[in-house]
Structure formats: structure tokens, C-alpha cells
PDB file of C-alpha atoms in Angstrom:
ATOM      1  CA  MET A   1      74.166 -19.505 -14.342  1.00  0.00           C
ATOM      2  CA  VAL A   2      74.195 -21.466 -17.850  1.00  0.00           C
ATOM      3  CA  PRO A   3      77.340 -21.075 -20.155  1.00  0.00           C
ATOM      4  CA  GLY A   4      76.626 -18.630 -22.732  1.00  0.00           C
ATOM      5  CA  ALA A   5      73.700 -17.665 -20.061  1.00  0.00           C
ATOM      6  CA  ALA A   6      72.932 -13.080 -20.884  1.00  0.00           C
ATOM      7  CA  ARG A   7      73.980 -11.729 -17.223  1.00  0.00           C
ATOM      8  CA  PRO A   8      71.012  -9.751 -15.356  1.00  0.00           C
ATOM      9  CA  MET A   9      72.529  -5.966 -15.621  1.00  0.00           C
ATOM     10  CA  PRO A  10      72.282  -4.333 -11.299  1.00  0.00           C
ATOM     11  CA  ASN A  11      70.875  -1.731 -11.922  1.00  0.00           C
ATOM     12  CA  SER A  12      68.212  -3.687 -13.902  1.00  0.00           C
ATOM     13  CA  THR A  13      64.468  -1.330 -15.032  1.00  0.00           C
ATOM     14  CA  ALA A  14      62.606  -4.994 -15.560  1.00  0.00           C
ATOM     15  CA  PRO A  15      58.964  -4.058 -14.627  1.00  0.00           C
ATOM     16  CA  ARG A  16      57.265  -4.729 -11.394  1.00  0.00           C
ATOM     17  CA  PRO A  17      54.340  -6.383 -10.904  1.00  0.00           C
ATOM     18  CA  ARG A  18      51.433  -3.181  -9.191  1.00  0.00           C
ATOM     19  CA  PRO A  19      49.984  -4.358  -5.841  1.00  0.00           C
ATOM     20  CA  ARG A  20      46.533  -4.647  -6.001  1.00  0.00           C
ATOM     21  CA  SER A  21      44.868  -1.817  -3.771  1.00  0.00           C
ATOM     22  CA  SER A  22      41.097  -2.560  -3.833  1.00  0.00           C
ATOM     23  CA  LYS A  23      39.474  -5.994  -4.137  1.00  0.00           C
ATOM     24  CA  PRO A  24      36.513  -6.527  -6.744  1.00  0.00           C
ATOM     25  CA  LEU A  25      33.214  -7.096  -5.247  1.00  0.00           C
ATOM     26  CA  PRO A  26      32.029 -10.334  -5.650  1.00  0.00           C
ATOM     27  CA  THR A  27      29.605 -11.415  -8.183  1.00  0.00           C
ATOM     28  CA  THR A  28      26.939 -14.036  -7.473  1.00  0.00           C
ATOM     29  CA  VAL A  29      24.782 -15.577  -9.985  1.00  0.00           C
ATOM     30  CA  TRP A  30      21.249 -17.281  -8.388  1.00  0.00           C
ATOM     31  CA  PHE A  31      19.147 -19.616 -10.540  1.00  0.00           C
ATOM     32  CA  PRO A  32      16.577 -20.886  -8.825  1.00  0.00           C
ATOM     33  CA  ASP A  33      16.086 -24.424  -7.478  1.00  0.00           C
ATOM     34  CA  GLN A  34      15.270 -27.226 -10.777  1.00  0.00           C
ATOM     35  CA  ASP A  35      11.522 -28.013  -8.999  1.00  0.00           C
ATOM     36  CA  GLU A  36      11.001 -24.398  -9.340  1.00  0.00           C
ATOM     37  CA  PRO A  37       7.277 -23.825 -10.753  1.00  0.00           C
ATOM     38  CA  ASN A  38       7.447 -20.478 -11.387  1.00  0.00           C
ATOM     39  CA  VAL A  39      11.159 -18.842 -12.975  1.00  0.00           C
ATOM     40  CA  ALA A  40      10.143 -15.628 -14.076  1.00  0.00           C
ATOM     41  CA  PRO A  41       8.318 -13.099 -11.922  1.00  0.00           C
ATOM     42  CA  ILE A  42       4.852 -12.002 -12.537  1.00  0.00           C
ATOM     43  CA  PRO A  43       3.624  -9.425 -15.453  1.00  0.00           C
ATOM     44  CA  GLY A  44       5.162  -6.088 -14.728  1.00  0.00           C
ATOM     45  CA  ALA A  45       7.125  -7.063 -12.188  1.00  0.00           C
ATOM     46  CA  VAL A  46      10.835  -8.021 -11.696  1.00  0.00           C
ATOM     47  CA  LEU A  47      12.464 -10.100  -9.604  1.00  0.00           C
ATOM     48  CA  PRO A  48      10.412 -13.950  -9.261  1.00  0.00           C
ATOM     49  CA  ALA A  49       9.245 -14.322  -5.756  1.00  0.00           C
ATOM     50  CA  TRP A  50      11.574 -17.318  -5.334  1.00  0.00           C
ATOM     51  CA  ALA A  51      14.526 -14.525  -5.477  1.00  0.00           C
ATOM     52  CA  ILE A  52      12.764 -12.474  -2.692  1.00  0.00           C
ATOM     53  CA  ASP A  53      12.645 -15.769  -0.454  1.00  0.00           C
ATOM     54  CA  LYS A  54      16.307 -16.177  -0.458  1.00  0.00           C
ATOM     55  CA  ILE A  55      16.517 -11.873   0.285  1.00  0.00           C
ATOM     56  CA  ARG A  56      14.820 -12.654   3.106  1.00  0.00           C
ATOM     57  CA  THR A  57      16.806 -15.766   4.546  1.00  0.00           C
ATOM     58  CA  GLU A  58      20.167 -15.724   2.953  1.00  0.00           C
ATOM     59  CA  PHE A  59      20.749 -11.646   3.775  1.00  0.00           C
ATOM     60  CA  ALA A  60      18.640 -11.452   6.970  1.00  0.00           C
ATOM     61  CA  GLY A  61      20.451 -14.963   8.523  1.00  0.00           C
ATOM     62  CA  ARG A  62      17.491 -15.758   9.191  1.00  0.00           C
ATOM     63  CA  PRO A  63      16.138 -19.843   8.504  1.00  0.00           C
ATOM     64  CA  PRO A  64      13.528 -21.006   5.850  1.00  0.00           C
ATOM     65  CA  PRO A  65      11.190 -21.065   8.488  1.00  0.00           C
ATOM     66  CA  ARG A  66      11.517 -18.080   9.293  1.00  0.00           C
ATOM     67  CA  PRO A  67      12.919 -15.393   7.019  1.00  0.00           C
ATOM     68  CA  ALA A  68      12.220 -11.074   7.852  1.00  0.00           C
ATOM     69  CA  PRO A  69      10.120  -9.174   6.980  1.00  0.00           C
ATOM     70  CA  LEU A  70      10.606  -6.780   3.601  1.00  0.00           C
ATOM     71  CA  LEU A  71       8.614  -4.299   1.919  1.00  0.00           C
ATOM     72  CA  LYS A  72       8.454  -3.794  -1.626  1.00  0.00           C
ATOM     73  CA  VAL A  73       7.741  -1.098  -3.917  1.00  0.00           C
ATOM     74  CA  ALA A  74       7.273  -1.025  -7.004  1.00  0.00           C
ATOM     75  CA  ILE A  75       8.993   1.816  -9.274  1.00  0.00           C
ATOM     76  CA  ARG A  76       7.641   2.917 -13.038  1.00  0.00           C
ATOM     77  CA  ASP A  77       7.905   6.787 -13.271  1.00  0.00           C
ATOM     78  CA  THR A  78       9.883   9.366 -10.867  1.00  0.00           C
ATOM     79  CA  ALA A  79       8.400  12.278 -11.791  1.00  0.00           C
ATOM     80  CA  PRO A  80       6.539  14.881  -9.082  1.00  0.00           C
ATOM     81  CA  GLY A  81       5.497  13.194  -6.741  1.00  0.00           C
ATOM     82  CA  MET A  82       5.954   9.672  -7.920  1.00  0.00           C
ATOM     83  CA  ASP A  83       6.207   8.968  -4.071  1.00  0.00           C
ATOM     84  CA  ALA A  84       2.867   9.215  -4.165  1.00  0.00           C
ATOM     85  CA  ARG A  85       2.058   6.239  -6.814  1.00  0.00           C
ATOM     86  CA  ILE A  86       4.730   3.901  -5.888  1.00  0.00           C
ATOM     87  CA  PRO A  87       2.715   0.782  -5.263  1.00  0.00           C
ATOM     88  CA  THR A  88       4.129  -0.968  -1.524  1.00  0.00           C
ATOM     89  CA  THR A  89       3.913  -4.484  -0.586  1.00  0.00           C
ATOM     90  CA  PRO A  90       4.462  -6.069   2.818  1.00  0.00           C
ATOM     91  CA  PHE A  91       6.208  -9.472   3.401  1.00  0.00           C
ATOM     92  CA  THR A  92       6.051 -10.414   6.074  1.00  0.00           C
ATOM     93  CA  THR A  93       5.199 -14.412   8.037  1.00  0.00           C
ATOM     94  CA  ALA A  94       2.732 -14.744  10.673  1.00  0.00           C
ATOM     95  CA  ALA A  95       5.144 -14.255  13.751  1.00  0.00           C
ATOM     96  CA  ASP A  96       6.558 -11.570  13.065  1.00  0.00           C
ATOM     97  CA  ASP A  97       4.724  -7.468  14.568  1.00  0.00           C
ATOM     98  CA  GLY A  98       1.618  -6.005  13.843  1.00  0.00           C
ATOM     99  CA  ASP A  99       4.514  -3.198  13.215  1.00  0.00           C
ATOM    100  CA  ALA A 100       7.259  -4.643  11.098  1.00  0.00           C
ATOM    101  CA  THR A 101       6.504  -2.661   8.220  1.00  0.00           C
ATOM    102  CA  ALA A 102       7.025   0.978   9.712  1.00  0.00           C
ATOM    103  CA  ARG A 103      10.544   0.948   9.490  1.00  0.00           C
ATOM    104  CA  PRO A 104      11.571  -1.974   7.328  1.00  0.00           C
ATOM    105  CA  SER A 105      14.956  -2.863   7.729  1.00  0.00           C
ATOM    106  CA  LEU A 106      15.282  -4.665   3.954  1.00  0.00           C
ATOM    107  CA  LEU A 107      13.671  -2.640   1.635  1.00  0.00           C
ATOM    108  CA  LEU A 108      13.078  -3.629  -2.660  1.00  0.00           C
ATOM    109  CA  ALA A 109      12.986  -1.340  -4.654  1.00  0.00           C
ATOM    110  CA  GLU A 110      12.044  -2.835  -8.451  1.00  0.00           C
ATOM    111  CA  LEU A 111      12.837  -0.241 -10.800  1.00  0.00           C
ATOM    112  CA  HIS A 112      10.384   0.112 -14.491  1.00  0.00           C
ATOM    113  CA  PRO A 113      13.493  -0.740 -16.644  1.00  0.00           C
ATOM    114  CA  ASP A 114      12.090   2.886 -18.958  1.00  0.00           C
ATOM    115  CA  THR A 115      12.178   4.889 -15.637  1.00  0.00           C
ATOM    116  CA  LEU A 116      16.221   4.382 -15.258  1.00  0.00           C
ATOM    117  CA  PRO A 117      18.768   6.574 -15.630  1.00  0.00           C
ATOM    118  CA  GLU A 118      21.406   6.394 -19.097  1.00  0.00           C
ATOM    119  CA  THR A 119      23.769   8.506 -17.302  1.00  0.00           C
ATOM    120  CA  ALA A 120      25.219   8.781 -14.753  1.00  0.00           C
ATOM    121  CA  PRO A 121      22.171  11.390 -12.503  1.00  0.00           C
ATOM    122  CA  ASP A 122      23.370  15.089 -11.773  1.00  0.00           C
ATOM    123  CA  VAL A 123      23.560  14.902  -7.697  1.00  0.00           C
ATOM    124  CA  PRO A 124      24.751  17.239  -5.353  1.00  0.00           C
ATOM    125  CA  GLY A 125      27.738  16.519  -3.142  1.00  0.00           C
ATOM    126  CA  HIS A 126      24.919  16.766  -0.060  1.00  0.00           C
ATOM    127  CA  TRP A 127      21.309  17.058   0.424  1.00  0.00           C
ATOM    128  CA  SER A 128      20.280  18.412   3.231  1.00  0.00           C
ATOM    129  CA  GLU A 129      16.926  17.944   4.502  1.00  0.00           C
ATOM    130  CA  THR A 130      14.405  19.938   2.992  1.00  0.00           C
ATOM    131  CA  SER A 131      16.246  19.444  -0.308  1.00  0.00           C
ATOM    132  CA  GLY A 132      15.985  15.948   0.128  1.00  0.00           C
ATOM    133  CA  ALA A 133      12.586  16.026   1.638  1.00  0.00           C
ATOM    134  CA  LEU A 134      11.628  18.144  -2.148  1.00  0.00           C
ATOM    135  CA  ALA A 135      13.329  16.419  -4.669  1.00  0.00           C
ATOM    136  CA  ASP A 136      11.690  14.531  -7.042  1.00  0.00           C
ATOM    137  CA  GLY A 137      13.651  12.259  -9.184  1.00  0.00           C
ATOM    138  CA  TRP A 138      16.375   9.382  -7.884  1.00  0.00           C
ATOM    139  CA  PRO A 139      18.862  11.804  -5.943  1.00  0.00           C
ATOM    140  CA  GLY A 140      14.405  12.125  -3.773  1.00  0.00           C
ATOM    141  CA  PHE A 141      14.481   8.647  -4.170  1.00  0.00           C
ATOM    142  CA  PHE A 142      17.796   7.740  -2.254  1.00  0.00           C
ATOM    143  CA  ASP A 143      17.510  10.349  -0.086  1.00  0.00           C
ATOM    144  CA  ARG A 144      14.082   9.340   1.493  1.00  0.00           C
ATOM    145  CA  ALA A 145      15.252   5.182   1.518  1.00  0.00           C
ATOM    146  CA  HIS A 146      18.661   6.440   3.177  1.00  0.00           C
ATOM    147  CA  ARG A 147      15.987   8.080   6.331  1.00  0.00           C
ATOM    148  CA  LEU A 148      13.728   5.284   6.006  1.00  0.00           C
ATOM    149  CA  LEU A 149      16.196   2.665   6.545  1.00  0.00           C
ATOM    150  CA  PRO A 150      18.039   2.693  10.320  1.00  0.00           C
ATOM    151  CA  GLU A 151      21.532   1.853  10.135  1.00  0.00           C
ATOM    152  CA  ARG A 152      22.889  -0.970   8.869  1.00  0.00           C
ATOM    153  CA  GLY A 153      19.165  -1.415   7.253  1.00  0.00           C
ATOM    154  CA  LEU A 154      19.540  -3.070   2.955  1.00  0.00           C
ATOM    155  CA  LEU A 155      18.453  -1.122   0.066  1.00  0.00           C
ATOM    156  CA  PHE A 156      18.476  -3.217  -2.883  1.00  0.00           C
ATOM    157  CA  LEU A 157      17.475  -2.065  -6.577  1.00  0.00           C
ATOM    158  CA  ALA A 158      16.281  -4.964  -8.677  1.00  0.00           C
ATOM    159  CA  THR A 159      16.691  -3.791 -12.114  1.00  0.00           C
ATOM    160  CA  ARG A 160      17.345  -5.515 -15.818  1.00  0.00           C
ATOM    161  CA  GLN A 161      19.109  -4.041 -19.203  1.00  0.00           C
ATOM    162  CA  ARG A 162      16.164  -2.151 -21.829  1.00  0.00           C
ATOM    163  CA  ARG A 163      17.054  -1.468 -25.316  1.00  0.00           C
ATOM    164  CA  ASP A 164      17.814   1.479 -27.141  1.00  0.00           C
ATOM    165  CA  SER A 165      18.384   1.051 -30.959  1.00  0.00           C
ATOM    166  CA  GLY A 166      19.249  -1.652 -31.269  1.00  0.00           C
ATOM    167  CA  ARG A 167      21.167  -1.339 -27.851  1.00  0.00           C
ATOM    168  CA  LEU A 168      22.402  -2.729 -24.438  1.00  0.00           C
ATOM    169  CA  THR A 169      22.108  -0.428 -21.467  1.00  0.00           C
ATOM    170  CA  ASP A 170      23.102  -0.721 -18.153  1.00  0.00           C
ATOM    171  CA  PRO A 171      21.824   1.845 -15.608  1.00  0.00           C
ATOM    172  CA  LEU A 172      24.384   0.527 -12.654  1.00  0.00           C
ATOM    173  CA  GLY A 173      26.158   2.682 -12.207  1.00  0.00           C
ATOM    174  CA  ALA A 174      24.120   5.163 -11.766  1.00  0.00           C
ATOM    175  CA  LEU A 175      21.918   3.931 -10.164  1.00  0.00           C
ATOM    176  CA  ILE A 176      24.822   3.190  -7.849  1.00  0.00           C
ATOM    177  CA  ALA A 177      26.937   6.521  -7.655  1.00  0.00           C
ATOM    178  CA  ALA A 178      23.315   7.961  -6.844  1.00  0.00           C
ATOM    179  CA  ALA A 179      22.724   5.594  -4.097  1.00  0.00           C
ATOM    180  CA  ARG A 180      26.113   6.447  -2.323  1.00  0.00           C
ATOM    181  CA  THR A 181      25.070  10.375  -3.099  1.00  0.00           C
ATOM    182  CA  ALA A 182      23.151  10.589  -0.949  1.00  0.00           C
ATOM    183  CA  GLY A 183      24.580   7.344   1.795  1.00  0.00           C
ATOM    184  CA  PHE A 184      24.604   4.581   0.890  1.00  0.00           C
ATOM    185  CA  ARG A 185      27.379   1.010   0.625  1.00  0.00           C
ATOM    186  CA  TYR A 186      27.409  -0.713  -2.251  1.00  0.00           C
ATOM    187  CA  LEU A 187      27.763  -3.939  -0.814  1.00  0.00           C
ATOM    188  CA  GLN A 188      27.397  -6.611  -3.622  1.00  0.00           C
ATOM    189  CA  HIS A 189      26.216  -7.200  -6.956  1.00  0.00           C
ATOM    190  CA  VAL A 190      24.191 -10.795  -7.870  1.00  0.00           C
ATOM    191  CA  VAL A 191      22.770 -11.745 -11.350  1.00  0.00           C
ATOM    192  CA  VAL A 192      18.958 -13.112 -11.234  1.00  0.00           C
ATOM    193  CA  VAL A 193      18.756 -15.887 -14.203  1.00  0.00           C
ATOM    194  CA  TYR A 194      15.414 -16.265 -15.727  1.00  0.00           C
ATOM    195  CA  GLY A 195      15.508 -19.824 -16.921  1.00  0.00           C
ATOM    196  CA  HIS A 196      14.995 -22.979 -15.849  1.00  0.00           C
ATOM    197  CA  PRO A 197      17.136 -27.102 -16.452  1.00  0.00           C
ATOM    198  CA  VAL A 198      17.091 -29.453 -18.698  1.00  0.00           C
ATOM    199  CA  GLY A 199      19.895 -32.030 -18.459  1.00  0.00           C
ATOM    200  CA  ASP A 200      22.478 -30.354 -18.544  1.00  0.00           C
ATOM    201  CA  ARG A 201      21.965 -26.899 -19.388  1.00  0.00           C
ATOM    202  CA  TYR A 202      19.833 -24.047 -18.415  1.00  0.00           C
ATOM    203  CA  VAL A 203      16.443 -22.599 -20.594  1.00  0.00           C
ATOM    204  CA  PRO A 204      16.075 -19.146 -20.888  1.00  0.00           C
ATOM    205  CA  ASP A 205      12.688 -18.294 -19.984  1.00  0.00           C
ATOM    206  CA  PRO A 206      12.269 -13.993 -19.907  1.00  0.00           C
ATOM    207  CA  PRO A 207       9.263 -12.310 -19.062  1.00  0.00           C
ATOM    208  CA  ALA A 208       6.996 -10.897 -22.006  1.00  0.00           C
ATOM    209  CA  ASP A 209       8.388  -7.308 -20.527  1.00  0.00           C
ATOM    210  CA  ALA A 210      12.306  -7.851 -21.352  1.00  0.00           C
ATOM    211  CA  SER A 211      14.018  -6.325 -24.023  1.00  0.00           C
ATOM    212  CA  ARG A 212      15.470  -9.290 -26.660  1.00  0.00           C
ATOM    213  CA  GLY A 213      19.007 -10.566 -25.594  1.00  0.00           C
ATOM    214  CA  VAL A 214      17.753  -9.890 -22.050  1.00  0.00           C
ATOM    215  CA  ALA A 215      18.078 -13.107 -20.477  1.00  0.00           C
ATOM    216  CA  HIS A 216      18.324 -12.169 -16.805  1.00  0.00           C
ATOM    217  CA  CYS A 217      17.482  -8.740 -13.935  1.00  0.00           C
ATOM    218  CA  ASP A 218      19.622  -7.617 -11.242  1.00  0.00           C
ATOM    219  CA  LEU A 219      20.334  -7.472  -7.315  1.00  0.00           C
ATOM    220  CA  ILE A 220      22.215  -4.793  -5.921  1.00  0.00           C
ATOM    221  CA  ALA A 221      22.213  -4.615  -1.766  1.00  0.00           C
ATOM    222  CA  LEU A 222      23.512  -1.447  -0.439  1.00  0.00           C
ATOM    223  CA  ALA A 223      23.658  -1.002   3.509  1.00  0.00           C
ATOM    224  CA  ALA A 224      22.693   2.457   4.440  1.00  0.00           C
ATOM    225  CA  ILE A 225      25.384   4.553   6.759  1.00  0.00           C
ATOM    226  CA  ARG A 226      25.752   7.597   9.143  1.00  0.00           C
ATOM    227  CA  HIS A 227      28.477   9.796   9.897  1.00  0.00           C
ATOM    228  CA  ALA A 228      29.844  10.979  12.357  1.00  0.00           C
TER     229      ALA A 228
END
């Protein structure tokens, strides 16, 4: 011991590092390839085409020549009868079976920012088969999506922030809470950049209908789980 240094107290109450109970879920950032000509989505869409291709290969573990079948739905409102107004787009390959989208294992829901909740929705702790089938809004959608997908089927939510009264709002927490109540497990958050590389930096290239200051969209991956 160094002469003159203070001796530690035998019953010292110095704070100890708190053990971590869980590790944070990873967030991944996707950028388009340098030679990608269309970095932004088509009008009215949330995800660009190159990001949908990455979902079909990276999450499904399929090589680029044989991407997994995927069913995309575009949700623009949550009023009663929303299912009848949801456009659907199947993404398949020539080698897929004709009924590949009858019970998809990959379901992509593109959520228009105007339909997103600002706060966590008031969702019940348990939904019966009847109440879930008749429910409108986000609880009903997640319940029907859960029954559509097989065990461990993947639901992807693609959305972006919106600007209300000059302030950006982020609805991801509310959507994840509703999805968990319906029986989904949160897997990963992917940030999909709207931009293109110029030299050693990225230049934003957002779609025309994005709120000012929004240069990316969010992709949430969820897995359908079944309780015994």
C-alpha cells in the first residue's frame, strides 16, 4: 500500500455494478446497394423494392435466385370493414407452388402513417376467436394476422414516423404492444434508409409523401407463437 493512502473500510458500502437481466434487442440498418437505381419506395408505399427483396432472402434464409414467397398488404385505414379495402400483393417465384400465398409464412404489412396510433391502444388481455374476428382497428388486425400465419411464421410491420403539430411521433411501441397481446414475439427492428451513396456519405432521397425530416422507415420483425 502507498504510504499515507487511506485504508478501505471493512464494511464499505461502495456501489456495485448491477447485473444485466437482459440484453437489448439488436437494431440493424439497411442501406441500398451502391448501384441500386430506385432507393425510395413507389408512391403510396413504405418499403422500397430492394428492402422487400432482402426480407425474402435474409430473414427466410433463401438464396437470391430463390427468394421465399411473401404476401404484402397495404393498410391505409382501420375503420370497420378494413379487410375488404386492404390491397394485397403476392411476391413469388416461378418455382413456387400455385397456392404459395394461401397460408403465407412471411406476411408484410405496410402501414400508412395516418393510420398509426399516437399512444398505446387499449387492448384486452385475452381475445376469443369470435371477438378477435369481429374486432376493428389494430387489435383485430393483429389477431387475424396471428391466426393466418403458421407457427413461427413471420409478420413484418413497415412504417415511418409522421409529423404532428411540428413534432415527430413514433408509434412503434404501441404497435409492438398490440402485436404481443395477439401472440407475437418481437424479434428485431430494422431501419431502412431512404438515400443513396455519394462518395463517402449518404444523400437522403425520401418519398414525396414522407413528413419533413424523415429519411428512413422502420421495419419490425415479429414471430407468431402458439401457447399449448
